[in-house]
mmCIF file of C-alpha atoms and ligand atoms in Angstrom:
data_model
loop_
_atom_site.group_PDB
_atom_site.id
_atom_site.type_symbol
_atom_site.label_atom_id
_atom_site.label_comp_id
_atom_site.label_asym_id
_atom_site.label_seq_id
_atom_site.Cartn_x
_atom_site.Cartn_y
_atom_site.Cartn_z
ATOM 1 C CA VAL A 161 -129.772 -200.661 27.992
ATOM 2 C CA LYS A 162 -127.249 -198.340 26.395
ATOM 3 C CA THR A 163 -124.802 -200.062 24.152
ATOM 4 C CA PRO A 164 -121.417 -198.454 24.670
ATOM 5 C CA LEU A 165 -120.020 -197.179 21.426
ATOM 6 C CA GLY A 166 -116.680 -198.489 20.282
ATOM 7 C CA GLU A 167 -113.846 -196.007 20.421
ATOM 8 C CA PHE A 168 -113.485 -195.833 16.645
ATOM 9 C CA GLU A 169 -117.210 -195.420 16.237
ATOM 10 C CA LEU A 170 -117.346 -192.611 18.768
ATOM 11 C CA ILE A 171 -114.385 -190.717 17.345
ATOM 12 C CA ALA A 172 -115.832 -191.009 13.828
ATOM 13 C CA ARG A 173 -119.148 -189.707 15.107
ATOM 14 C CA LEU A 174 -117.568 -186.764 16.938
ATOM 15 C CA CYS A 175 -115.295 -185.841 14.062
ATOM 16 C CA ALA A 176 -118.017 -185.920 11.402
ATOM 17 C CA ASN A 177 -118.652 -182.557 9.752
ATOM 18 C CA LEU A 178 -116.093 -180.558 11.699
ATOM 19 C CA PRO A 179 -115.668 -177.155 10.110
ATOM 20 C CA ALA A 180 -112.216 -176.589 8.661
ATOM 21 C CA SER A 181 -110.469 -173.668 7.039
ATOM 22 C CA ARG A 182 -108.221 -173.815 3.966
ATOM 23 C CA ARG A 183 -105.167 -174.252 6.144
ATOM 24 C CA THR A 184 -106.339 -177.783 6.997
ATOM 25 C CA ILE A 185 -105.364 -179.899 3.998
ATOM 26 C CA LEU A 186 -106.495 -183.155 5.616
ATOM 27 C CA GLY A 187 -108.610 -183.260 8.771
ATOM 28 C CA PRO A 188 -109.496 -186.229 11.009
ATOM 29 C CA GLY A 189 -109.679 -189.676 9.430
ATOM 30 C CA ASP A 190 -106.154 -190.672 8.485
ATOM 31 C CA ASP A 191 -103.204 -191.416 10.741
ATOM 32 C CA CYS A 192 -102.342 -187.719 10.934
ATOM 33 C CA ALA A 193 -103.862 -184.428 9.915
ATOM 34 C CA ILE A 194 -102.071 -182.384 7.246
ATOM 35 C CA LEU A 195 -101.762 -178.631 7.741
ATOM 36 C CA ALA A 196 -100.613 -176.044 5.226
ATOM 37 C CA PRO A 197 -97.341 -174.274 6.109
ATOM 38 C CA ALA A 198 -97.848 -171.533 8.686
ATOM 39 C CA ARG A 199 -97.624 -167.899 7.625
ATOM 40 C CA SER A 200 -95.406 -167.001 10.559
ATOM 41 C CA ARG A 201 -93.830 -168.244 13.780
ATOM 42 C CA GLN A 202 -96.044 -170.858 15.392
ATOM 43 C CA LEU A 203 -97.260 -171.274 18.956
ATOM 44 C CA ALA A 204 -98.006 -174.637 20.558
ATOM 45 C CA THR A 205 -99.667 -175.297 23.914
ATOM 46 C CA ILE A 206 -101.528 -178.085 25.712
ATOM 47 C CA ASP A 207 -103.848 -178.234 28.695
ATOM 48 C CA SER A 208 -106.079 -180.777 30.428
ATOM 49 C CA MET A 209 -109.350 -180.501 32.284
ATOM 50 C CA VAL A 210 -109.945 -183.436 34.622
ATOM 51 C CA ASP A 211 -113.221 -184.282 36.339
ATOM 52 C CA GLY A 212 -112.826 -183.960 40.088
ATOM 53 C CA VAL A 213 -109.720 -181.794 39.761
ATOM 54 C CA HIS A 214 -110.630 -178.865 37.511
ATOM 55 C CA PHE A 215 -114.395 -179.224 37.452
ATOM 56 C CA LYS A 216 -117.235 -181.468 38.489
ATOM 57 C CA LEU A 217 -119.618 -182.820 35.906
ATOM 58 C CA ALA A 218 -122.659 -181.730 37.894
ATOM 59 C CA TRP A 219 -121.602 -178.064 37.724
ATOM 60 C CA GLY A 220 -122.459 -177.402 34.117
ATOM 61 C CA THR A 221 -123.731 -178.826 30.865
ATOM 62 C CA PRO A 222 -121.537 -180.945 28.580
ATOM 63 C CA GLU A 223 -121.652 -178.065 26.053
ATOM 64 C CA LEU A 224 -120.172 -175.662 28.622
ATOM 65 C CA LEU A 225 -117.493 -178.175 29.484
ATOM 66 C CA GLY A 226 -116.449 -178.586 25.852
ATOM 67 C CA ALA A 227 -116.327 -174.844 25.268
ATOM 68 C CA ARG A 228 -114.414 -174.226 28.480
ATOM 69 C CA ALA A 229 -111.794 -176.861 27.672
ATOM 70 C CA LEU A 230 -110.901 -174.964 24.500
ATOM 71 C CA GLU A 231 -111.231 -171.503 26.011
ATOM 72 C CA VAL A 232 -108.611 -172.111 28.727
ATOM 73 C CA ASN A 233 -106.194 -173.201 25.989
ATOM 74 C CA LEU A 234 -107.064 -170.185 23.854
ATOM 75 C CA SER A 235 -106.184 -168.022 26.828
ATOM 76 C CA ASP A 236 -102.554 -169.150 26.602
ATOM 77 C CA ILE A 237 -102.469 -168.154 22.923
ATOM 78 C CA ALA A 238 -103.994 -164.802 23.927
ATOM 79 C CA ALA A 239 -101.289 -164.358 26.562
ATOM 80 C CA MET A 240 -98.640 -164.606 23.813
ATOM 81 C CA GLY A 241 -100.512 -162.210 21.522
ATOM 82 C CA GLY A 242 -101.195 -164.930 18.940
ATOM 83 C CA VAL A 243 -103.929 -166.093 16.614
ATOM 84 C CA ALA A 244 -105.233 -169.621 17.338
ATOM 85 C CA THR A 245 -105.328 -171.908 14.307
ATOM 86 C CA ALA A 246 -105.798 -175.643 14.935
ATOM 87 C CA CYS A 247 -106.289 -178.106 17.764
ATOM 88 C CA LEU A 248 -106.153 -181.812 18.573
ATOM 89 C CA VAL A 249 -108.428 -183.261 21.225
ATOM 90 C CA ASN A 250 -107.853 -186.246 23.489
ATOM 91 C CA LEU A 251 -110.836 -187.505 25.469
ATOM 92 C CA ALA A 252 -110.247 -189.809 28.412
ATOM 93 C CA ILE A 253 -113.659 -191.338 28.883
ATOM 94 C CA ARG A 254 -114.980 -193.345 31.790
ATOM 95 C CA PRO A 255 -117.847 -195.833 31.894
ATOM 96 C CA GLY A 256 -121.290 -194.329 32.423
ATOM 97 C CA LEU A 257 -121.107 -191.506 29.905
ATOM 98 C CA ASP A 258 -122.987 -192.167 26.679
ATOM 99 C CA ALA A 259 -122.511 -190.985 23.117
ATOM 100 C CA ARG A 260 -125.133 -188.269 23.584
ATOM 101 C CA PHE A 261 -123.000 -186.732 26.335
ATOM 102 C CA PHE A 262 -119.995 -186.538 24.007
ATOM 103 C CA ASP A 263 -122.132 -185.187 21.149
ATOM 104 C CA ARG A 264 -123.088 -182.321 23.429
ATOM 105 C CA LEU A 265 -119.541 -181.816 24.678
ATOM 106 C CA TYR A 266 -118.331 -181.621 21.080
ATOM 107 C CA ALA A 267 -121.152 -179.249 20.163
ATOM 108 C CA GLY A 268 -119.821 -176.802 22.766
ATOM 109 C CA LEU A 269 -116.251 -177.385 21.679
ATOM 110 C CA ARG A 270 -117.127 -176.886 18.005
ATOM 111 C CA LYS A 271 -118.971 -173.656 18.739
ATOM 112 C CA ALA A 272 -116.025 -172.213 20.667
ATOM 113 C CA ALA A 273 -113.612 -173.368 17.949
ATOM 114 C CA THR A 274 -115.686 -171.768 15.195
ATOM 115 C CA ALA A 275 -115.903 -168.497 17.121
ATOM 116 C CA ALA A 276 -112.110 -168.430 17.505
ATOM 117 C CA GLY A 277 -111.363 -169.591 13.944
ATOM 118 C CA VAL A 278 -109.750 -172.826 15.161
ATOM 119 C CA ASP A 279 -109.865 -176.042 13.113
ATOM 120 C CA ILE A 280 -110.341 -179.281 15.057
ATOM 121 C CA VAL A 281 -107.955 -181.421 13.039
ATOM 122 C CA GLY A 282 -107.821 -184.627 15.034
ATOM 123 C CA GLY A 283 -108.942 -186.557 18.043
ATOM 124 C CA ASN A 284 -108.190 -189.570 20.164
ATOM 125 C CA ILE A 285 -110.133 -191.477 22.791
ATOM 126 C CA THR A 286 -108.732 -193.449 25.697
ATOM 127 C CA ARG A 287 -110.506 -195.326 28.486
ATOM 128 C CA ALA A 288 -109.840 -194.021 31.986
ATOM 129 C CA ASP A 289 -111.276 -193.836 35.493
ATOM 130 C CA GLN A 290 -111.962 -190.108 35.180
ATOM 131 C CA LEU A 291 -113.296 -188.001 32.361
ATOM 132 C CA ALA A 292 -110.543 -185.728 31.060
ATOM 133 C CA ILE A 293 -110.382 -183.431 28.063
ATOM 134 C CA THR A 294 -106.906 -182.618 26.812
ATOM 135 C CA ILE A 295 -106.444 -180.144 23.992
ATOM 136 C CA ALA A 296 -103.256 -179.396 22.107
ATOM 137 C CA LEU A 297 -103.596 -176.054 20.385
ATOM 138 C CA LEU A 298 -101.556 -174.376 17.665
ATOM 139 C CA GLY A 299 -101.395 -170.689 16.923
ATOM 140 C CA GLU A 300 -99.423 -168.117 14.967
ATOM 141 C CA LEU A 301 -97.742 -164.855 15.809
ATOM 142 C CA ARG A 302 -98.838 -162.228 13.319
ATOM 143 C CA ALA A 303 -97.198 -159.276 15.075
ATOM 144 C CA GLY A 304 -94.885 -159.104 18.090
ATOM 145 C CA VAL A 305 -94.921 -161.559 20.954
ATOM 146 C CA LEU A 306 -95.933 -161.085 24.593
ATOM 147 C CA LEU A 307 -93.374 -162.778 26.834
ATOM 148 C CA ARG A 308 -93.157 -163.231 30.586
ATOM 149 C CA SER A 309 -89.532 -162.145 30.508
ATOM 150 C CA SER A 310 -89.787 -158.618 29.123
ATOM 151 C CA ALA A 311 -91.062 -156.590 32.114
ATOM 152 C CA ARG A 312 -88.760 -153.678 33.073
ATOM 153 C CA PRO A 313 -88.621 -151.370 36.113
ATOM 154 C CA GLY A 314 -90.926 -148.435 35.468
ATOM 155 C CA ASP A 315 -93.520 -150.486 33.549
ATOM 156 C CA THR A 316 -97.116 -150.051 34.602
ATOM 157 C CA ILE A 317 -98.919 -153.286 35.511
ATOM 158 C CA TYR A 318 -102.397 -153.611 34.042
ATOM 159 C CA VAL A 319 -105.139 -156.229 34.109
ATOM 160 C CA THR A 320 -108.086 -156.681 31.771
ATOM 161 C CA GLY A 321 -111.620 -157.086 33.131
ATOM 162 C CA THR A 322 -112.115 -157.871 36.796
ATOM 163 C CA VAL A 323 -110.306 -160.438 38.920
ATOM 164 C CA GLY A 324 -111.389 -162.925 41.569
ATOM 165 C CA ASP A 325 -114.830 -163.638 40.123
ATOM 166 C CA ALA A 326 -114.149 -167.169 38.905
ATOM 167 C CA GLY A 327 -112.510 -168.167 42.187
ATOM 168 C CA LEU A 328 -115.662 -167.148 44.054
ATOM 169 C CA GLY A 329 -117.766 -168.930 41.401
ATOM 170 C CA TRP A 330 -115.735 -172.080 41.989
ATOM 171 C CA ARG A 331 -116.338 -171.905 45.753
ATOM 172 C CA ILE A 332 -120.047 -171.328 45.230
ATOM 173 C CA LEU A 333 -120.291 -174.337 42.902
ATOM 174 C CA ASP A 334 -118.325 -176.409 45.386
ATOM 175 C CA GLY A 335 -120.725 -175.473 48.194
ATOM 176 C CA ARG A 336 -118.088 -173.637 50.192
ATOM 177 C CA LEU A 337 -119.482 -170.150 49.719
ATOM 178 C CA LYS A 338 -123.044 -168.945 49.863
ATOM 179 C CA ALA A 339 -124.447 -166.492 47.341
ATOM 180 C CA SER A 340 -127.758 -165.930 45.620
ATOM 181 C CA GLY A 341 -129.479 -164.109 42.807
ATOM 182 C CA ALA A 342 -127.684 -162.151 40.120
ATOM 183 C CA ALA A 343 -124.338 -162.077 41.966
ATOM 184 C CA ARG A 344 -124.309 -165.861 42.233
ATOM 185 C CA LYS A 345 -125.152 -166.294 38.565
ATOM 186 C CA TYR A 346 -122.492 -163.794 37.493
ATOM 187 C CA LEU A 347 -119.713 -165.387 39.542
ATOM 188 C CA VAL A 348 -120.632 -168.952 38.566
ATOM 189 C CA ASP A 349 -120.743 -167.936 34.895
ATOM 190 C CA ARG A 350 -117.316 -166.361 35.217
ATOM 191 C CA PHE A 351 -116.022 -169.784 36.226
ATOM 192 C CA LEU A 352 -118.076 -171.857 33.772
ATOM 193 C CA ARG A 353 -117.906 -169.565 30.722
ATOM 194 C CA PRO A 354 -114.476 -167.954 30.526
ATOM 195 C CA THR A 355 -113.636 -166.038 27.373
ATOM 196 C CA ALA A 356 -110.026 -165.880 26.266
ATOM 197 C CA ARG A 357 -108.868 -162.305 25.591
ATOM 198 C CA LEU A 358 -107.591 -163.144 22.116
ATOM 199 C CA ALA A 359 -108.341 -159.819 20.419
ATOM 200 C CA ALA A 360 -106.833 -157.817 23.286
ATOM 201 C CA GLY A 361 -103.709 -159.999 23.255
ATOM 202 C CA GLN A 362 -103.271 -159.503 19.508
ATOM 203 C CA LYS A 363 -103.585 -155.730 19.888
ATOM 204 C CA LEU A 364 -101.068 -155.718 22.744
ATOM 205 C CA ALA A 365 -98.641 -157.623 20.530
ATOM 206 C CA ARG A 366 -98.683 -154.697 18.068
ATOM 207 C CA MET A 367 -97.475 -152.236 20.709
ATOM 208 C CA ARG A 368 -93.798 -151.240 20.769
ATOM 209 C CA PRO A 369 -92.111 -152.294 22.884
ATOM 210 C CA ALA A 370 -94.358 -155.356 23.217
ATOM 211 C CA PRO A 371 -95.614 -155.636 26.812
ATOM 212 C CA ALA A 372 -94.780 -158.575 29.067
ATOM 213 C CA ALA A 373 -97.945 -160.601 29.626
ATOM 214 C CA ILE A 374 -99.482 -163.680 31.196
ATOM 215 C CA ASP A 375 -103.044 -164.948 31.479
ATOM 216 C CA LEU A 376 -104.624 -165.243 34.915
ATOM 217 C CA SER A 377 -105.142 -168.960 35.372
ATOM 218 C CA ASP A 378 -103.562 -169.586 38.761
ATOM 219 C CA GLY A 379 -104.340 -166.297 40.518
ATOM 220 C CA LEU A 380 -103.088 -162.751 40.152
ATOM 221 C CA TRP A 381 -100.374 -163.077 42.769
ATOM 222 C CA GLN A 382 -98.970 -166.339 41.463
ATOM 223 C CA ASP A 383 -99.209 -165.352 37.794
ATOM 224 C CA LEU A 384 -97.580 -161.979 38.481
ATOM 225 C CA GLY A 385 -94.888 -163.970 40.290
ATOM 226 C CA HIS A 386 -94.092 -165.826 37.057
ATOM 227 C CA ILE A 387 -93.508 -162.522 35.275
ATOM 228 C CA LEU A 388 -91.329 -161.211 38.102
ATOM 229 C CA GLU A 389 -89.272 -164.382 38.113
ATOM 230 C CA CYS A 390 -88.827 -164.500 34.345
ATOM 231 C CA SER A 391 -88.063 -160.772 34.103
ATOM 232 C CA ARG A 392 -85.922 -160.628 37.290
ATOM 233 C CA VAL A 393 -87.819 -157.642 38.661
ATOM 234 C CA GLY A 394 -90.135 -156.772 41.557
ATOM 235 C CA ALA A 395 -93.577 -155.193 41.785
ATOM 236 C CA GLU A 396 -95.711 -152.873 43.845
ATOM 237 C CA ILE A 397 -99.413 -153.591 43.651
ATOM 238 C CA ASP A 398 -101.942 -151.018 44.789
ATOM 239 C CA ALA A 399 -104.584 -153.055 46.655
ATOM 240 C CA ALA A 400 -107.277 -150.424 46.126
ATOM 241 C CA ALA A 401 -106.731 -150.416 42.346
ATOM 242 C CA ILE A 402 -107.452 -154.111 41.806
ATOM 243 C CA PRO A 403 -110.648 -154.202 39.724
ATOM 244 C CA LEU A 404 -113.418 -156.057 41.549
ATOM 245 C CA SER A 405 -116.843 -156.673 40.019
ATOM 246 C CA PRO A 406 -120.031 -155.556 41.778
ATOM 247 C CA ALA A 407 -120.859 -159.253 42.226
ATOM 248 C CA TYR A 408 -117.478 -159.859 43.881
ATOM 249 C CA ARG A 409 -118.053 -156.935 46.249
ATOM 250 C CA ALA A 410 -121.582 -158.141 47.045
ATOM 251 C CA VAL A 411 -120.336 -161.589 48.041
ATOM 252 C CA ALA A 412 -116.798 -161.008 49.374
ATOM 253 C CA GLY A 413 -116.743 -157.303 50.242
ATOM 254 C CA ASP A 414 -114.038 -154.850 49.228
ATOM 255 C CA ASP A 415 -111.075 -156.957 50.346
ATOM 256 C CA PRO A 416 -109.102 -157.964 47.231
ATOM 257 C CA GLU A 417 -107.304 -160.815 48.972
ATOM 258 C CA SER A 418 -109.451 -163.502 47.407
ATOM 259 C CA ALA A 419 -108.932 -161.836 44.012
ATOM 260 C CA LEU A 420 -105.160 -161.956 44.508
ATOM 261 C CA GLY A 421 -105.142 -165.601 45.461
ATOM 262 C CA THR A 422 -107.701 -167.367 43.279
ATOM 263 C CA GLY A 423 -107.461 -168.228 39.616
ATOM 264 C CA GLU A 424 -109.508 -169.247 36.598
ATOM 265 C CA ASP A 425 -110.350 -165.695 35.496
ATOM 266 C CA TYR A 426 -108.472 -165.976 32.175
ATOM 267 C CA GLU A 427 -107.960 -162.231 32.053
ATOM 268 C CA LEU A 428 -104.620 -160.831 30.874
ATOM 269 C CA LEU A 429 -102.054 -159.220 33.141
ATOM 270 C CA PHE A 430 -99.513 -157.136 31.241
ATOM 271 C CA CYS A 431 -96.659 -154.758 31.962
ATOM 272 C CA ALA A 432 -96.305 -151.901 29.515
ATOM 273 C CA ARG A 433 -94.170 -148.812 29.083
ATOM 274 C CA THR A 434 -97.066 -146.921 27.572
ATOM 275 C CA ARG A 435 -98.024 -143.484 28.847
ATOM 276 C CA LEU A 436 -101.613 -144.063 27.791
ATOM 277 C CA PRO A 437 -104.094 -143.767 30.650
ATOM 278 C CA ALA A 438 -106.081 -146.932 31.380
ATOM 279 C CA ALA A 439 -109.211 -145.483 29.750
ATOM 280 C CA ALA A 440 -107.417 -144.896 26.439
ATOM 281 C CA LEU A 441 -105.836 -148.331 26.643
ATOM 282 C CA SER A 442 -109.290 -149.835 27.276
ATOM 283 C CA ARG A 443 -110.588 -148.216 24.092
ATOM 284 C CA ARG A 444 -107.605 -149.411 22.093
ATOM 285 C CA LEU A 445 -107.840 -152.998 23.353
ATOM 286 C CA GLY A 446 -111.636 -153.151 23.280
ATOM 287 C CA VAL A 447 -111.790 -154.439 26.840
ATOM 288 C CA PRO A 448 -111.790 -152.730 30.250
ATOM 289 C CA VAL A 449 -108.240 -152.247 31.532
ATOM 290 C CA HIS A 450 -107.060 -151.112 34.970
ATOM 291 C CA ALA A 451 -103.598 -150.092 36.147
ATOM 292 C CA ILE A 452 -102.888 -151.953 39.391
ATOM 293 C CA GLY A 453 -99.259 -151.174 40.095
ATOM 294 C CA ARG A 454 -95.752 -150.869 38.760
ATOM 295 C CA ILE A 455 -92.668 -152.926 38.101
ATOM 296 C CA VAL A 456 -89.723 -152.000 40.350
ATOM 297 C CA LYS A 457 -86.081 -152.971 40.721
ATOM 298 C CA GLY A 458 -85.211 -155.783 43.082
ATOM 299 C CA ARG A 459 -87.024 -159.041 43.551
ATOM 300 C CA ARG A 460 -89.654 -158.031 46.112
ATOM 301 C CA ALA A 461 -93.378 -157.938 45.459
ATOM 302 C CA VAL A 462 -95.537 -155.960 47.847
ATOM 303 C CA VAL A 463 -99.162 -154.989 48.083
ATOM 304 C CA LEU A 464 -99.540 -151.324 48.962
ATOM 305 C CA ASN A 465 -102.331 -150.598 51.359
ATOM 306 C CA GLY A 466 -104.492 -147.916 49.750
ATOM 307 C CA GLN A 467 -105.363 -146.022 52.933
ATOM 308 C CA SER A 468 -102.057 -145.622 54.717
ATOM 309 C CA GLY A 469 -99.767 -145.916 51.739
ATOM 310 C CA ARG A 470 -97.663 -148.262 53.839
ATOM 311 C CA SER A 471 -96.555 -151.412 52.183
ATOM 312 C CA ARG A 472 -97.366 -154.776 53.606
ATOM 313 C CA PRO A 473 -96.080 -158.106 52.481
ATOM 314 C CA ALA A 474 -98.874 -159.893 50.718
ATOM 315 C CA PRO A 475 -100.683 -162.096 53.219
ATOM 316 C CA ARG A 476 -101.163 -165.822 52.628
ATOM 317 C CA LEU A 477 -100.679 -165.362 48.937
ATOM 318 C CA LYS A 478 -99.681 -168.742 47.732
ATOM 319 C CA GLY A 479 -101.763 -168.473 44.610
ATOM 320 C CA TRP A 480 -104.342 -170.844 43.397
ATOM 321 C CA ASP A 481 -103.791 -174.516 43.898
ATOM 322 C CA GLN A 482 -106.637 -176.504 42.558
ATOM 323 C CA LEU A 483 -105.717 -179.719 44.311
ATOM 324 C CA ARG A 484 -105.437 -177.983 47.636
ATOM 325 C CA ALA A 485 -108.627 -176.036 46.969
ATOM 326 C CA ARG A 486 -110.547 -179.307 46.930
ATOM 327 C CA ASP A 487 -109.935 -179.929 50.643
HETATM 328 MG MG1 LIG B 569 -101.092 -169.334 30.921
#
């Protein structure tokens, strides 16, 4: 019989030996953590991952879950062009999960935090019906800032990496899409093991003028929509230019519609006035970059059909709604 650990006991166990940088004056253990004054303007963000809404426990290991919970938060810091510094973790834990599970979850979390240079400065545990991991993350702006509101007509719209992979991975894990072999593994990993584009975001923030940017969490169409709304502009997207991975093409063909509508890729979409070709930009940012369209006047967003050059309104592009996606 497993004896459930008390909440204080569990938090003490999870917070033992957390690595901390010099900016953490006092880590977990008192009523609050104490942080040294920031060197520059600070960023603050928070995000939750809830079992049954954002993931299912059976889909991955506890280590992957812990790492992913931090990575999706890091992606928001990346989308501002910042450096991540410290985080606080709230675990909502349900009966049936033992201390070993949380040790493993924290092992994944700690590894991701160390890789990103983030101190875990505090934690809290609450009892709940569902497992949920909520992380509040702090960061700093060391250069310029990437805002959603700074896109201008004439800007080129770029994305890093490929899009649509994680959405297909999600459907595969959920049993709603069939795939096998290397393509299946690639797409599932793109969902389970996202990597925030922190370095690319920081390099973008050094460009002048600083590009408008957002991370792709809800789907290209919806996330682009946030930029258009905040910047009061429109966009033309070239359907044929949307970067699709070989695995995506193997499973879903060459139609980018799924890539436009599904989220969780945690790539960056940015709008820049640069005249650099995508290949040069890729070298500068250290990540593959593709130009997928341009910012235009007016408030209309269209997807241009590569073959005919005729524009069509984007079909069924409501973006990624995780709650609806569960149906
Ligand atoms: Mg975001």
